[in-house]
Amino acid sequence: MKTETLAVHAGRADLKTLGVHALPIDLSSTYPVYDLAEGTASLDALVAGDATAANPIYSRLYNPTVHRFEQALAALEQAEAAVAFGSGMAALTAVLLARKGAGDHVLACRPIYGTSDHLMSCGLLGLPVRWVQPAEVADAINPSTALVIIETPANPTLELVDIAAVVKAAGAIPVLVDSTFATPVLQNPITLGARYVLHSATKFLGGHGDVIAGVIACSEADAKALRQVRVGTGGLLHPLAAYLLHRGLPTLPLRVERAQANAEKLVQWLQQQSQVSAVYFPGLKNRALMQQQMRGPGCVLAFELADGYRAAATVMTAVKRITPAVSLGSVDSLIQHPAGLTHRVVDEHTRSKAGIHASLMRMSVGIEHVDDLIADLQQAFRSAKVAAVA
Ligand SMILES: *Cc1c(COP(=O)(O)O)cnc(C)c1O
């Protein structure tokens, strides 16, 4: 089945048996155990990381509403399984904990989402990180490497990393790709050899700015280990959030298509503005790589303002239709200042080495009419010009 069809129908196989058409929401925290032997066997299976059992026992072990969303996401990512968490950070934490026994460090490439950078750098999980360039992975890797982590397109500079090349360099060591910016509509890292695909489902998968969630797509064997971590640490996705995510999936391809078309037009417009000194967008610099691993550039862009921080701060205040806010992937357009907000937790030296300058703004393009977005940026840039002269 094609992506558009999977987005509408995946994860709904049991609805027919249930005799319902819409996704049911199961809010039970506990489930009756009338058959003790069956209950014990179910508990053993779920604690060991099985996806399902005859009796769910307790909602930290299994929830049918969450499981349906996981099946849909696995289908969209062409993975055997998916495991959902209460946030993207809970999902990344679970992978790091699951891989902890397999090595004594992780290799990761910058830039990467600010809190992912911070979580790995601060040593909280006891698995040190070594930061490398993608081209250095082959030399840096050794049998005690637990995991290689890349993000592509990367937050916030839209830098692309060659997934297949990193997978090849990593050899037997698993590679995790944070594919949040691409969505399963534009990129499927599993098909390029990645072992784990991470999505902050808060972003495009949710798509309406009202859910915090994370999900990992992977093999069933890796999913088993992740479910064990989830059972033990409780980083659950709430069934209401799972329902909202699953309800939104059918329109994901449409939303991405429309927002991407807007983003492409905005990039062309931004490149013609005298106040804009640089524009970043997948495929602008490395078109061959974008076309090799993605089906389109996506809906997030970044640009630098010639007048630097002062102009960026004025744009944050002056936008009317676009919301000045962190996060991305919603139907409405958002703009933000990475150095001052999302990547604040990364130290200044590292930030500037990764290209996260005071003049940089990141915009998540929504599905509004592009003319209105251009008009809004135009009037905000005009305010920035006035402020610079004043
Ligand atoms: C937002 C984000 C995360 C973190 O996800 P949360 O759902 O906020 O915990 C991780 N990676 C990327 C690329 C993100 O944009």
Coordinates of C-alpha atoms and ligand atoms in Angstrom, one line a residue:
M1 CA 0.0 0.0 0.0
K2 CA 1.1 3.6 -0.7
T3 CA 1.8 6.0 2.2
E4 CA -1.5 8.0 1.6
T5 CA -3.5 4.8 2.0
L6 CA -1.5 3.5 5.0
A7 CA -2.0 6.9 6.7
V8 CA -5.7 6.5 6.5
H9 CA -6.1 2.7 7.2
A10 CA -3.0 1.4 9.2
G11 CA -3.5 0.4 12.8
R12 CA -7.3 -0.1 12.4
A13 CA -7.3 -3.9 11.6
D14 CA -9.3 -4.8 14.8
L15 CA -12.1 -2.2 14.3
K16 CA -14.0 -4.6 12.0
T17 CA -14.0 -7.3 14.7
L18 CA -15.0 -4.7 17.3
G19 CA -17.9 -3.6 15.0
V20 CA -16.9 0.1 15.2
H21 CA -15.8 2.6 12.6
A22 CA -14.0 5.3 14.6
L23 CA -10.9 4.6 16.8
P24 CA -12.0 3.6 20.3
I25 CA -10.3 5.2 23.4
D26 CA -9.6 2.8 26.3
L27 CA -8.9 4.8 29.4
S28 CA -8.7 1.8 31.8
S29 CA -5.8 1.9 34.2
T30 CA -6.5 -1.7 35.3
Y31 CA -8.2 -4.7 33.8
P32 CA -10.1 -7.4 35.6
V33 CA -8.3 -10.8 36.0
Y34 CA -11.0 -13.5 36.3
D35 CA -8.6 -16.2 35.2
L36 CA -5.5 -16.0 37.4
A37 CA -3.3 -18.4 35.4
E38 CA -4.0 -16.5 32.2
G39 CA -3.4 -13.2 34.1
T40 CA 0.0 -14.4 35.4
A41 CA 1.1 -15.6 31.9
S42 CA 0.0 -12.2 30.4
L43 CA 1.9 -10.3 33.1
D44 CA 5.0 -12.3 32.5
A45 CA 4.8 -11.8 28.7
L46 CA 4.2 -8.0 28.9
V47 CA 7.0 -7.4 31.5
A48 CA 9.3 -9.3 29.1
G49 CA 8.4 -6.8 26.4
D50 CA 5.7 -8.7 24.3
A51 CA 3.6 -6.3 22.3
T52 CA 0.3 -7.9 23.4
A53 CA -1.1 -10.5 25.8
A54 CA -4.5 -12.2 26.5
N55 CA -5.0 -9.8 29.4
P56 CA -3.6 -6.2 29.4
I57 CA -3.4 -6.4 33.3
Y58 CA -2.4 -2.8 33.8
S59 CA -2.2 0.1 31.4
R60 CA 1.5 0.8 32.1
L61 CA 2.1 -2.7 30.4
Y62 CA -0.3 -2.3 27.5
N63 CA -3.0 -0.1 26.1
P64 CA -5.0 -0.9 23.0
T65 CA -5.5 2.7 21.9
V66 CA -1.7 3.3 22.1
H67 CA -1.0 0.0 20.4
R68 CA -3.1 0.9 17.4
F69 CA -1.2 4.1 16.9
E70 CA 2.1 2.2 17.2
Q71 CA 1.0 -0.3 14.5
A72 CA 0.0 2.6 12.2
L73 CA 3.4 4.3 12.7
A74 CA 5.3 1.1 12.2
A75 CA 3.5 0.6 8.9
L76 CA 4.3 4.2 7.8
E77 CA 8.0 3.7 8.6
Q78 CA 8.1 0.3 7.0
A79 CA 9.3 -1.1 10.4
E80 CA 8.3 -4.3 12.2
A81 CA 7.2 -2.4 15.3
A82 CA 6.9 1.0 17.0
V83 CA 6.9 1.9 20.7
A84 CA 5.3 5.1 21.8
F85 CA 6.3 7.3 24.7
G86 CA 5.1 10.4 26.6
S87 CA 7.5 12.7 24.7
G88 CA 10.3 12.6 22.1
M89 CA 12.7 12.9 25.0
A90 CA 11.2 9.9 26.8
A91 CA 11.6 7.9 23.6
L92 CA 15.3 8.9 23.2
T93 CA 15.9 8.2 26.9
A94 CA 14.4 4.7 26.5
V95 CA 16.7 3.9 23.5
L96 CA 19.8 5.1 25.5
L97 CA 18.8 3.0 28.5
A98 CA 18.1 0.0 26.3
R99 CA 21.5 0.3 24.6
K100 CA 23.4 1.0 27.9
G101 CA 24.5 -2.6 28.4
A102 CA 25.8 -2.9 24.9
G103 CA 28.6 -0.5 25.1
D104 CA 30.2 2.3 27.1
H105 CA 29.6 5.4 24.9
V106 CA 27.5 6.7 22.1
L107 CA 28.7 8.6 19.0
A108 CA 26.5 11.5 17.9
C109 CA 26.6 14.2 15.2
R110 CA 25.9 17.9 15.8
P111 CA 23.7 19.9 15.3
I112 CA 20.9 18.0 16.9
Y113 CA 17.8 19.0 18.8
G114 CA 18.9 21.2 21.8
T115 CA 17.5 19.0 24.6
S116 CA 18.9 15.8 22.9
D117 CA 22.3 17.5 22.9
H118 CA 21.9 18.5 26.5
L119 CA 20.6 15.0 27.6
M120 CA 23.6 13.3 26.1
S121 CA 26.2 15.9 27.1
C122 CA 25.2 16.3 30.8
G123 CA 25.8 12.6 31.6
L124 CA 22.5 12.1 33.4
L125 CA 22.0 8.6 31.9
G126 CA 25.6 7.5 32.5
L127 CA 26.3 6.8 28.9
P128 CA 29.0 9.4 27.7
V129 CA 28.7 10.9 24.3
R130 CA 31.5 11.5 21.8
W131 CA 30.6 14.2 19.2
V132 CA 31.9 13.4 15.7
Q133 CA 31.3 14.6 12.2
P134 CA 29.4 12.1 10.0
A135 CA 32.6 11.5 8.0
E136 CA 34.5 10.6 11.3
V137 CA 32.1 7.8 12.3
A138 CA 34.1 5.1 10.6
D139 CA 37.3 6.0 12.5
A140 CA 35.6 6.7 15.8
I141 CA 33.5 3.6 16.0
N142 CA 34.7 0.6 18.0
P143 CA 33.1 -2.5 19.5
S144 CA 32.2 -0.7 22.8
T145 CA 30.1 1.9 20.9
A146 CA 26.6 1.4 22.1
L147 CA 24.8 3.5 19.4
V148 CA 25.3 6.1 16.7
I149 CA 22.9 9.0 16.7
I150 CA 22.1 11.3 13.9
E151 CA 19.4 13.8 13.1
T152 CA 18.4 14.6 9.5
P153 CA 17.3 17.1 8.5
A154 CA 19.0 18.6 11.6
N155 CA 17.5 21.0 14.0
P156 CA 17.7 24.0 13.5
T157 CA 20.1 24.4 10.5
L158 CA 18.4 21.8 8.2
E159 CA 21.8 20.2 7.6
L160 CA 21.4 16.8 5.9
V161 CA 23.3 13.7 7.0
D162 CA 23.8 10.8 4.6
I163 CA 22.0 8.1 6.4
A164 CA 23.2 5.2 4.2
A165 CA 26.8 6.4 4.5
V166 CA 26.7 6.6 8.3
V167 CA 25.0 3.1 8.5
K168 CA 27.8 1.7 6.4
A169 CA 30.5 3.4 8.5
A170 CA 28.8 2.1 11.7
G171 CA 28.9 -1.5 10.6
A172 CA 27.4 -3.8 13.2
I173 CA 26.7 -0.8 15.6
P174 CA 23.0 0.3 15.4
V175 CA 22.2 3.8 14.1
L176 CA 19.4 5.9 15.4
V177 CA 18.0 8.5 13.1
D178 CA 15.9 11.4 14.5
S179 CA 13.6 11.8 11.5
T180 CA 11.2 14.3 13.2
F181 CA 11.7 17.0 10.5
A182 CA 11.1 14.6 7.6
T183 CA 8.1 12.6 8.8
P184 CA 7.4 9.1 7.4
V185 CA 5.9 10.9 4.4
L186 CA 9.3 12.1 3.2
Q187 CA 11.9 9.7 4.6
N188 CA 12.1 6.1 5.8
P189 CA 15.5 5.6 7.5
I190 CA 14.8 1.9 8.2
T191 CA 14.9 1.2 4.4
L192 CA 18.4 2.8 4.4
G193 CA 19.6 0.5 7.2
A194 CA 18.9 2.5 10.3
R195 CA 18.0 0.4 13.4
Y196 CA 15.9 3.0 15.2
V197 CA 13.8 5.9 13.9
L198 CA 12.9 8.6 16.4
H199 CA 10.0 11.0 16.0
S200 CA 9.0 13.7 18.3
A201 CA 5.3 13.0 17.6
T202 CA 4.6 16.4 19.2
K203 CA 5.5 17.9 15.8
F204 CA 4.2 16.8 12.4
L205 CA 2.6 13.5 13.5
G206 CA 0.4 15.4 16.0
G207 CA 0.2 18.3 13.6
H208 CA -2.2 20.5 15.5
G209 CA 0.0 21.7 18.4
D210 CA -2.0 19.9 21.1
V211 CA -0.1 16.7 21.9
I212 CA 3.3 15.9 23.4
A213 CA 4.5 12.5 22.4
G214 CA 7.4 10.5 21.0
V215 CA 7.7 7.2 19.1
I216 CA 10.5 4.8 18.0
A217 CA 10.1 2.6 14.9
C218 CA 12.4 -0.4 14.9
S219 CA 12.6 -4.2 14.7
E220 CA 10.3 -6.3 16.9
A221 CA 13.4 -7.5 18.9
D222 CA 14.5 -3.9 19.6
A223 CA 10.9 -3.0 20.4
K224 CA 10.8 -5.7 23.0
A225 CA 13.8 -4.1 24.8
L226 CA 12.1 -0.7 24.6
R227 CA 8.9 -1.9 26.0
Q228 CA 10.8 -3.4 29.0
V229 CA 12.3 0.0 29.6
R230 CA 8.8 1.6 29.3
V231 CA 7.2 -0.8 31.7
G232 CA 10.0 -0.1 34.2
T233 CA 10.3 3.6 33.8
G234 CA 6.7 4.5 33.0
G235 CA 7.4 7.0 30.1
L236 CA 4.0 6.2 28.7
L237 CA 1.9 7.8 26.0
H238 CA -1.5 8.6 27.4
P239 CA -4.4 6.9 25.4
L240 CA -6.1 10.3 24.7
A241 CA -2.8 11.5 23.2
A242 CA -2.5 8.3 21.2
Y243 CA -6.1 8.8 19.9
L244 CA -5.3 12.3 18.8
L245 CA -2.2 11.2 17.0
H246 CA -3.9 8.3 15.3
R247 CA -6.9 10.5 14.3
G248 CA -4.5 13.0 12.7
L249 CA -2.5 10.5 10.7
P250 CA -4.8 10.3 7.7
T251 CA -4.2 14.0 6.9
L252 CA -0.4 13.8 7.5
P253 CA 0.5 13.4 3.8
L254 CA -1.8 16.2 2.8
R255 CA -0.5 18.5 5.5
V256 CA 3.1 17.8 4.6
E257 CA 2.4 18.3 0.9
R258 CA 0.7 21.7 1.4
A259 CA 3.2 23.0 4.0
Q260 CA 6.1 21.9 1.9
A261 CA 4.8 23.7 -1.2
N262 CA 4.4 26.8 1.0
A263 CA 8.0 26.4 2.4
E264 CA 9.4 26.1 -1.2
K265 CA 7.8 29.4 -2.2
L266 CA 8.9 31.1 1.0
V267 CA 12.5 30.0 0.5
Q268 CA 12.4 31.6 -3.0
W269 CA 11.0 34.8 -1.6
L270 CA 13.5 34.9 1.3
Q271 CA 16.4 34.5 -1.1
Q272 CA 15.4 37.8 -2.8
Q273 CA 15.2 39.8 0.4
S274 CA 18.0 42.2 1.1
Q275 CA 17.6 41.9 4.9
V276 CA 18.2 38.1 4.6
S277 CA 21.8 37.1 4.5
A278 CA 21.4 33.3 4.3
V279 CA 18.6 30.8 3.8
Y280 CA 18.8 27.1 4.9
F281 CA 16.5 24.5 3.5
P282 CA 17.1 20.8 2.7
G283 CA 18.4 20.4 -0.9
L284 CA 19.5 24.0 -1.3
K285 CA 23.1 23.1 -0.7
N286 CA 23.1 19.3 -1.3
R287 CA 20.3 18.5 -3.7
A288 CA 21.6 15.1 -4.7
L289 CA 21.6 13.9 -1.1
M290 CA 18.1 15.3 -0.5
Q291 CA 16.8 13.4 -3.5
Q292 CA 18.7 10.3 -2.6
Q293 CA 17.1 9.8 0.8
M294 CA 14.0 12.1 0.9
R295 CA 10.9 12.5 -1.2
G296 CA 10.9 16.2 -0.7
P297 CA 12.6 19.0 1.4
G298 CA 10.0 19.3 4.1
C299 CA 8.3 22.2 5.8
V300 CA 10.9 23.7 8.0
L301 CA 13.3 26.4 6.9
A302 CA 15.8 28.7 8.6
F303 CA 17.3 32.1 7.6
E304 CA 19.8 34.6 8.9
L305 CA 19.0 38.3 9.2
A306 CA 21.7 40.7 8.1
D307 CA 21.0 42.9 11.1
G308 CA 21.5 40.0 13.6
Y309 CA 20.0 39.5 17.0
R310 CA 18.2 42.9 17.1
A311 CA 16.3 42.3 13.8
A312 CA 15.4 38.7 15.0
A313 CA 14.0 40.0 18.3
T314 CA 12.0 42.6 16.4
V315 CA 10.6 39.9 14.0
M316 CA 9.5 37.9 17.0
T317 CA 7.5 40.8 18.3
A318 CA 6.2 42.0 14.9
V319 CA 4.7 38.9 13.3
K320 CA 0.9 38.9 13.3
R321 CA -0.3 35.8 11.5
I322 CA 2.8 33.6 12.2
T323 CA 3.1 32.7 15.9
P324 CA 6.5 33.4 17.6
A325 CA 6.9 30.1 19.4
V326 CA 9.1 27.1 19.8
S327 CA 8.0 23.7 18.4
L328 CA 7.1 22.9 14.8
G329 CA 5.0 20.8 12.6
S330 CA 1.6 22.3 13.3
V331 CA -1.0 23.3 10.7
D332 CA -0.2 26.9 11.7
S333 CA 3.2 28.6 11.0
L334 CA 5.6 29.2 13.9
I335 CA 8.8 31.2 14.0
Q336 CA 11.5 31.2 16.7
H337 CA 15.1 32.1 17.6
P338 CA 17.1 28.9 18.2
A339 CA 20.1 30.6 20.0
G340 CA 17.7 32.2 22.4
L341 CA 15.2 29.4 22.9
T342 CA 15.4 25.8 21.6
H343 CA 19.1 25.6 21.6
R344 CA 19.7 27.8 24.7
V345 CA 20.7 24.6 26.7
V346 CA 23.7 24.1 24.3
D347 CA 26.8 26.1 25.3
E348 CA 27.5 29.2 23.2
H349 CA 30.8 27.9 21.7
T350 CA 29.1 24.6 20.5
R351 CA 26.1 26.5 19.2
S352 CA 28.2 28.8 17.1
K353 CA 30.3 25.9 15.7
A354 CA 27.1 24.3 14.6
G355 CA 26.0 27.5 12.9
I356 CA 23.4 28.5 15.5
H357 CA 24.1 32.2 15.4
A358 CA 22.3 35.1 17.0
S359 CA 21.1 36.1 13.5
L360 CA 19.4 32.7 12.8
M361 CA 15.6 32.2 12.8
R362 CA 13.8 29.0 12.2
M363 CA 10.4 28.8 10.7
S364 CA 8.0 25.9 10.7
V365 CA 5.7 26.5 7.7
G366 CA 2.0 25.7 8.1
I367 CA -0.8 25.2 5.7
E368 CA -2.1 28.8 5.5
H369 CA -2.1 30.5 2.1
V370 CA 1.5 31.3 1.3
D371 CA 0.7 34.9 0.2
D372 CA -0.5 35.7 3.7
L373 CA 2.7 34.2 5.2
I374 CA 4.9 36.3 2.8
A375 CA 2.9 39.4 3.7
D376 CA 3.3 38.8 7.4
L377 CA 7.1 38.3 7.1
Q378 CA 7.3 41.4 4.8
Q379 CA 5.7 43.7 7.4
A380 CA 7.8 42.1 10.2
F381 CA 11.0 42.7 8.2
R382 CA 9.9 46.3 7.6
S383 CA 9.5 46.8 11.4
A384 CA 13.0 45.3 11.9
K385 CA 14.4 47.8 9.3
V386 CA 12.7 50.7 11.1
A387 CA 14.1 49.4 14.5
A388 CA 17.6 49.2 13.0
V389 CA 17.5 52.8 11.7
A390 CA 16.1 54.1 15.0
Ligands
LIG1 C1 11.0 18.4 19.6 C2 12.0 17.5 19.2 C3 12.5 16.5 20.0 C4 12.0 16.3 21.4 O1 10.7 15.9 21.4 P1 9.6 16.3 22.6 O2 8.4 15.6 22.1 O3 9.6 17.7 22.8 O4 10.1 15.6 23.9 C5 13.5 15.7 19.6 N1 14.0 15.8 18.3 C6 13.6 16.8 17.5 C7 14.2 16.9 16.1 C8 12.6 17.7 17.9 O5 12.2 18.7 17.1

